[in-house]
Amino acid sequence: MPNPLKPEKSVVTTCAYCGVGCGFKAETRAGKIVRMTPWKEGKANHGHSCIKGRFAYDYYNAPDRVRTPLIRASIDDPWKPVSWQEAFDYAASAFRRIQAKYGVKSVGAVSSSRCTNEEIFLVQKFARAVLGNNNIDNCARICHSPTQFGLTNTVGAGAASQHFDSILQADVIMVVGANPTEGHPVFGSLMKRRIRQGAKLIVIDPRKTETVESAHCKADVHLAIRPGTNVAILDSIAHVVVRERLYNEEFVRARCEVNEFENWTALVGSDKYAPEVIGPLAGVDPADIRKAARMYAGGPNSAIYYGLGVTEHSQGSTGVMCLGNLGLSCGMLGREGVGVNPLRGQGNVQGGSCLGSWPHVFSGYRFVTDDETRLSFEAEWGVTLDAEPGLRLPNMLDAAVAGSFKGMYIMGEDPVQSDPNQHHVIAAMKNMECVVLHDLFLNETSKYAHVFFPGSSSLEKDGTFTNAERRVSRVRKVVEPLADYQDWEITVKFMNAMGYNVTYNNPGEVLDEIARLSPAYRGMSFALIDRVGSAQWPCDENAPEGTEVLHRVKFPRANGLGAFMLTEYVPTAERTNDKYPLLLTTGRILSQYNVGTQTRRTPNSMWHPEDVLEINEQDAMSRGVSDGHWVKLSSRFGEIELRAKISERVNPGVVYTTFHHAKSKANAVTSDLSDWATNCPEYKVTAVDVVRTNGPAADSVQEAERPRIDELEPAECA
Amino acid sequence: MWSELRGLKDEIDFGTPPRDGSPVPLEIDSVAVTVPAGSSVMLAAAAAGRPIPKLCATDMLEAFGSCRVCLVEIEGRGGFPASCTTPVVEGMKVKTQTVALQRLRKGVLELYLSDFPESEMADGWSEFHETLKAEGVASHPYGKGGANHFEAPVDASNPYFLFDPAKCIVCSRCVRACAEVQGTFAITIAGRSFESKVVASQDQPFFESECVSCGACVQACPSHALVEKSLFEGEYKHAEPAEA
């Protein structure tokens, strides 16, 4: 056998998968990608990789990628392949006709967290400067929106306080509702490296995840709480911190609002949050709560990492505030080795959040109603901008059903699959006169679209991603776009067809525009990133190569002080009863990525060909269920069938499944409750029951009534 | 800080992880160089532009000292210490290219070559191939009839990479990458001496083992024994058995 063929060319770029944002060298031979190898100088991964970024790249070349623009007059017609110009003209004239007939605000746009910063920025510019309204939204709303809300209200910035490497200075690592070794594997490896060096580990998670125990890595404390008791357990930890006077009084007096601290100590210090009260409620030993609290407060450096297990609850924002409060009270902010850090699911959730893809704010979370900010954008863009906030995606859909909203430009999202009420979304889609979908693959939404722009994968374009540690890294074109244009070019050409004249020679000029208009990105440019490799925002004249650790001197709030929020525990309305005695929680597995749009088109599916229900032996035995049996999982909202797997990872009373395969429809059973502050859906707690069945008949597989919001293709959030 | 991670360079393999210690001056082949305390002689040599040949060493992994290719001479010390496991000392004078060293290295490399499929030599571009070329070793004096691993079965169970034991030099880089970089500890060396071999979990196919397919072992392998399937056109075939 000959030796392997040597790649001819290598391009450094950023992985398209999770929020770690690993640097890769994409190697090609004869214009085709033959290998992705981790980049040793990548500051998020230091030469390491996981199964997804390293190997699961071939989806880009999948046979069902759409390679030509498509149009049709009616959704009942077949698609007609056309030239790009024809597609742009068709879409532009439809939007202009709709606006002339139904008003300026009868159209809008949606962007995605898998697009580059430049594309996200251009799509919101399309809505604001070209359509002339603020009808722009994106999916970051529905996964880590509680992070934005909860952290902004405590430490002042809705982003990770640290850089990943900071964990190598941590003495105590507290992981809450996250499973980094599966969801953020390269960061998980870094965490394990630190644990092998002797750092202590606290895990708060209903499930005994791989993070809890694996080779040479074992949690010192695992609080296997009942799903839905996050806030109670975090308040109880705070109770111990307060009652045992473990807090950092010097830090609180110097850096925080002392009155609020005192209000907070009065609340969490009350007897109702004593471990002896909360322990039985949450299903954990009170002694372990005390141990966790003492360990965290004792540090000397304690760092918190959390995921959707905190945010996707009816008290998701409260849970995030609990973490902010804990960090502040123990002085675990503002230096290396500490911090409160969300682990972001998608490659560019942080960028999606920062860059103004919201109906009420411009980039940097500055309100459209603020005259000064709006004027700066008007000066740059040469048009008058609407001062009234626009519609969120759900509101756009409501307005479509009502008949006042008639056209939508959707880049990289699949609302028909994503919205909590599919019938409602379909009704909305059918009621619109022109839906322009811009994506890699035909998806559920394309059934109701009139124009399809075939997009480019991240291997086919230039731009930047912002990862979970605020790090802006370059995405570089490795192969030519399969459908001729990079996504940013498509959006610009669509703008031009709409009659808005703007030219960019390359997306670096879009980043320059972002830098001119957004304080945190003021120093960002392709040139800077090419020179230093990557840079974390804020990046400006005070931090010309970016900022690794936030909050060193003060918190980015008006008075510079950290704030304590009151975090009363309110149990979710979703409760178990005789009919639904078990609690379902959901999560991810290493080899698949979200709904699997990319990974299911690769051999990664060999590891995880279907979603299974993990169930404790005790619950399984009492139901006559053995390993591999088909079971029906039913809740107040729906039912699905899947195979059971007897597992010690879940306690009696709790079952668990993943949501990577659309056919298993895990979303059909999850509750429709959502976070009180941000409407982030409560996917992590649903009362269910499990009964053994003979398996689904071939023709009666459950259809999803209500797909979960994060089943977006390819734009779901996390 | 964290030089082990942040000091890595894409185009250079220092051989052992970069360190943060205070500066230590020394001489490599009369070239003055200063490196942080805790660095190896191998790293200092790379920094001095006098890279030392190596097989089991790479800068993403702690030194291991098994391949015996990186031997050097140090003034005032006896023998031929491995440069990867020898820390720098102020004022140290190191020689990397004496006649004695060249003879030793050649001998070691010939032994490796004697159990490497001849058919895999011609167009190879792995670190092993490059090292042999750089040291001018193209043949060995041990004949073709000796014991070898040429017919050990290829493990192609993983969809993305394969393991061909015929090309394995048992340097343990894969084992150490799985442990140190990935933290999964799925790979080990089973057996002793000539019987020693790389195995996943309990001598299982990679796909059925605890392997999480992160690719760290493939990245670390110096001889393309662990290699991406995507680099081959058509199906992978085992090396031709050596002619007796």
PDB file of C-alpha atoms in Angstrom, chain A residues 77-186:
ATOM      1  CA  ASP A  77     -45.059  25.008  -7.518  1.00  0.00           C
ATOM      2  CA  PRO A  78     -41.860  23.046  -8.024  1.00  0.00           C
ATOM      3  CA  TRP A  79     -38.595  24.932  -7.538  1.00  0.00           C
ATOM      4  CA  LYS A  80     -37.134  26.521 -10.633  1.00  0.00           C
ATOM      5  CA  PRO A  81     -33.336  26.858 -10.849  1.00  0.00           C
ATOM      6  CA  VAL A  82     -32.367  30.367 -11.963  1.00  0.00           C
ATOM      7  CA  SER A  83     -29.327  32.605 -12.244  1.00  0.00           C
ATOM      8  CA  TRP A  84     -28.205  34.559  -9.208  1.00  0.00           C
ATOM      9  CA  GLN A  85     -29.265  37.855 -10.774  1.00  0.00           C
ATOM     10  CA  GLU A  86     -32.705  36.504 -11.489  1.00  0.00           C
ATOM     11  CA  ALA A  87     -33.066  35.294  -7.913  1.00  0.00           C
ATOM     12  CA  PHE A  88     -31.903  38.639  -6.466  1.00  0.00           C
ATOM     13  CA  ASP A  89     -34.202  40.618  -8.755  1.00  0.00           C
ATOM     14  CA  TYR A  90     -37.119  38.347  -8.017  1.00  0.00           C
ATOM     15  CA  ALA A  91     -36.703  38.619  -4.247  1.00  0.00           C
ATOM     16  CA  ALA A  92     -36.035  42.367  -4.347  1.00  0.00           C
ATOM     17  CA  SER A  93     -39.034  43.193  -6.466  1.00  0.00           C
ATOM     18  CA  ALA A  94     -41.256  41.023  -4.259  1.00  0.00           C
ATOM     19  CA  PHE A  95     -40.039  42.798  -1.093  1.00  0.00           C
ATOM     20  CA  ARG A  96     -40.476  46.242  -2.668  1.00  0.00           C
ATOM     21  CA  ARG A  97     -43.937  45.342  -3.928  1.00  0.00           C
ATOM     22  CA  ILE A  98     -44.923  44.055  -0.473  1.00  0.00           C
ATOM     23  CA  GLN A  99     -43.605  47.174   1.242  1.00  0.00           C
ATOM     24  CA  ALA A 100     -45.458  49.407  -1.239  1.00  0.00           C
ATOM     25  CA  LYS A 101     -48.680  47.551  -0.628  1.00  0.00           C
ATOM     26  CA  TYR A 102     -48.535  46.646   3.084  1.00  0.00           C
ATOM     27  CA  GLY A 103     -46.131  49.218   4.488  1.00  0.00           C
ATOM     28  CA  VAL A 104     -42.456  49.517   5.349  1.00  0.00           C
ATOM     29  CA  LYS A 105     -42.777  47.290   8.415  1.00  0.00           C
ATOM     30  CA  SER A 106     -44.427  44.367   6.649  1.00  0.00           C
ATOM     31  CA  VAL A 107     -41.088  42.627   6.053  1.00  0.00           C
ATOM     32  CA  GLY A 108     -38.171  41.560   8.259  1.00  0.00           C
ATOM     33  CA  ALA A 109     -35.050  39.425   8.574  1.00  0.00           C
ATOM     34  CA  VAL A 110     -33.609  36.673  10.775  1.00  0.00           C
ATOM     35  CA  SER A 111     -29.952  35.692  11.145  1.00  0.00           C
ATOM     36  CA  SER A 112     -28.086  32.793  12.720  1.00  0.00           C
ATOM     37  CA  SER A 113     -25.401  32.038  15.295  1.00  0.00           C
ATOM     38  CA  ARG A 114     -23.622  29.855  12.768  1.00  0.00           C
ATOM     39  CA  CYS A 115     -22.996  32.777  10.461  1.00  0.00           C
ATOM     40  CA  THR A 116     -19.915  34.962  10.742  1.00  0.00           C
ATOM     41  CA  ASN A 117     -19.910  38.246  12.616  1.00  0.00           C
ATOM     42  CA  GLU A 118     -19.795  40.051   9.289  1.00  0.00           C
ATOM     43  CA  GLU A 119     -22.840  38.214   7.938  1.00  0.00           C
ATOM     44  CA  ILE A 120     -24.817  38.768  11.130  1.00  0.00           C
ATOM     45  CA  PHE A 121     -23.960  42.459  10.959  1.00  0.00           C
ATOM     46  CA  LEU A 122     -24.926  42.688   7.285  1.00  0.00           C
ATOM     47  CA  VAL A 123     -28.300  41.004   7.821  1.00  0.00           C
ATOM     48  CA  GLN A 124     -29.240  43.489  10.554  1.00  0.00           C
ATOM     49  CA  LYS A 125     -27.990  46.279   8.289  1.00  0.00           C
ATOM     50  CA  PHE A 126     -30.218  44.841   5.571  1.00  0.00           C
ATOM     51  CA  ALA A 127     -33.238  45.127   7.873  1.00  0.00           C
ATOM     52  CA  ARG A 128     -32.400  48.558   9.252  1.00  0.00           C
ATOM     53  CA  ALA A 129     -30.863  50.391   6.317  1.00  0.00           C
ATOM     54  CA  VAL A 130     -32.517  48.635   3.368  1.00  0.00           C
ATOM     55  CA  LEU A 131     -35.911  47.499   4.626  1.00  0.00           C
ATOM     56  CA  GLY A 132     -36.068  50.606   6.827  1.00  0.00           C
ATOM     57  CA  ASN A 133     -37.316  48.947  10.005  1.00  0.00           C
ATOM     58  CA  ASN A 134     -35.954  47.081  13.043  1.00  0.00           C
ATOM     59  CA  ASN A 135     -37.599  43.753  12.279  1.00  0.00           C
ATOM     60  CA  ILE A 136     -34.452  41.726  12.882  1.00  0.00           C
ATOM     61  CA  ASP A 137     -33.942  38.817  15.244  1.00  0.00           C
ATOM     62  CA  ASN A 138     -31.670  35.831  15.747  1.00  0.00           C
ATOM     63  CA  CYS A 139     -31.619  32.598  17.679  1.00  0.00           C
ATOM     64  CA  ALA A 140     -29.291  33.634  20.504  1.00  0.00           C
ATOM     65  CA  ARG A 141     -32.445  34.789  22.282  1.00  0.00           C
ATOM     66  CA  ILE A 142     -33.566  31.335  23.220  1.00  0.00           C
ATOM     67  CA  CYS A 143     -30.527  29.582  24.658  1.00  0.00           C
ATOM     68  CA  HIS A 144     -28.265  31.892  26.609  1.00  0.00           C
ATOM     69  CA  SER A 145     -30.594  34.891  26.864  1.00  0.00           C
ATOM     70  CA  PRO A 146     -30.743  34.294  30.647  1.00  0.00           C
ATOM     71  CA  THR A 147     -26.953  34.647  30.619  1.00  0.00           C
ATOM     72  CA  GLN A 148     -27.254  38.055  29.050  1.00  0.00           C
ATOM     73  CA  PHE A 149     -29.925  39.094  31.519  1.00  0.00           C
ATOM     74  CA  GLY A 150     -28.543  37.452  34.647  1.00  0.00           C
ATOM     75  CA  LEU A 151     -24.914  38.425  34.266  1.00  0.00           C
ATOM     76  CA  THR A 152     -25.644  41.966  33.082  1.00  0.00           C
ATOM     77  CA  ASN A 153     -27.689  42.512  36.236  1.00  0.00           C
ATOM     78  CA  THR A 154     -24.971  41.247  38.558  1.00  0.00           C
ATOM     79  CA  VAL A 155     -21.484  41.695  37.087  1.00  0.00           C
ATOM     80  CA  GLY A 156     -22.496  44.066  34.290  1.00  0.00           C
ATOM     81  CA  ALA A 157     -21.458  42.081  31.208  1.00  0.00           C
ATOM     82  CA  GLY A 158     -23.328  39.170  29.693  1.00  0.00           C
ATOM     83  CA  ALA A 159     -20.238  37.298  28.650  1.00  0.00           C
ATOM     84  CA  ALA A 160     -17.593  34.999  30.061  1.00  0.00           C
ATOM     85  CA  SER A 161     -15.396  36.823  32.549  1.00  0.00           C
ATOM     86  CA  GLN A 162     -12.309  34.756  31.674  1.00  0.00           C
ATOM     87  CA  HIS A 163     -10.307  33.201  28.887  1.00  0.00           C
ATOM     88  CA  PHE A 164     -10.197  29.394  28.738  1.00  0.00           C
ATOM     89  CA  ASP A 165      -6.563  29.154  29.896  1.00  0.00           C
ATOM     90  CA  SER A 166      -7.582  30.872  33.119  1.00  0.00           C
ATOM     91  CA  ILE A 167      -8.805  27.496  34.359  1.00  0.00           C
ATOM     92  CA  LEU A 168      -5.161  26.439  34.714  1.00  0.00           C
ATOM     93  CA  GLN A 169      -4.961  28.835  37.681  1.00  0.00           C
ATOM     94  CA  ALA A 170      -8.165  27.579  39.300  1.00  0.00           C
ATOM     95  CA  ASP A 171      -7.977  25.622  42.562  1.00  0.00           C
ATOM     96  CA  VAL A 172     -11.682  24.810  42.627  1.00  0.00           C
ATOM     97  CA  ILE A 173     -13.750  24.284  39.484  1.00  0.00           C
ATOM     98  CA  MET A 174     -17.526  24.357  39.793  1.00  0.00           C
ATOM     99  CA  VAL A 175     -19.431  23.015  36.776  1.00  0.00           C
ATOM    100  CA  VAL A 176     -23.164  23.691  36.822  1.00  0.00           C
ATOM    101  CA  GLY A 177     -25.556  22.236  34.268  1.00  0.00           C
ATOM    102  CA  ALA A 178     -22.851  21.609  31.714  1.00  0.00           C
ATOM    103  CA  ASN A 179     -20.959  18.579  30.475  1.00  0.00           C
ATOM    104  CA  PRO A 180     -17.809  19.986  28.901  1.00  0.00           C
ATOM    105  CA  THR A 181     -16.242  16.650  28.008  1.00  0.00           C
ATOM    106  CA  GLU A 182     -19.141  16.025  25.611  1.00  0.00           C
ATOM    107  CA  GLY A 183     -20.462  19.478  24.745  1.00  0.00           C
ATOM    108  CA  HIS A 184     -17.176  21.440  24.686  1.00  0.00           C
ATOM    109  CA  PRO A 185     -14.636  18.630  24.443  1.00  0.00           C
ATOM    110  CA  VAL A 186     -11.447  20.611  23.920  1.00  0.00           C
TER     111      VAL A 186
END
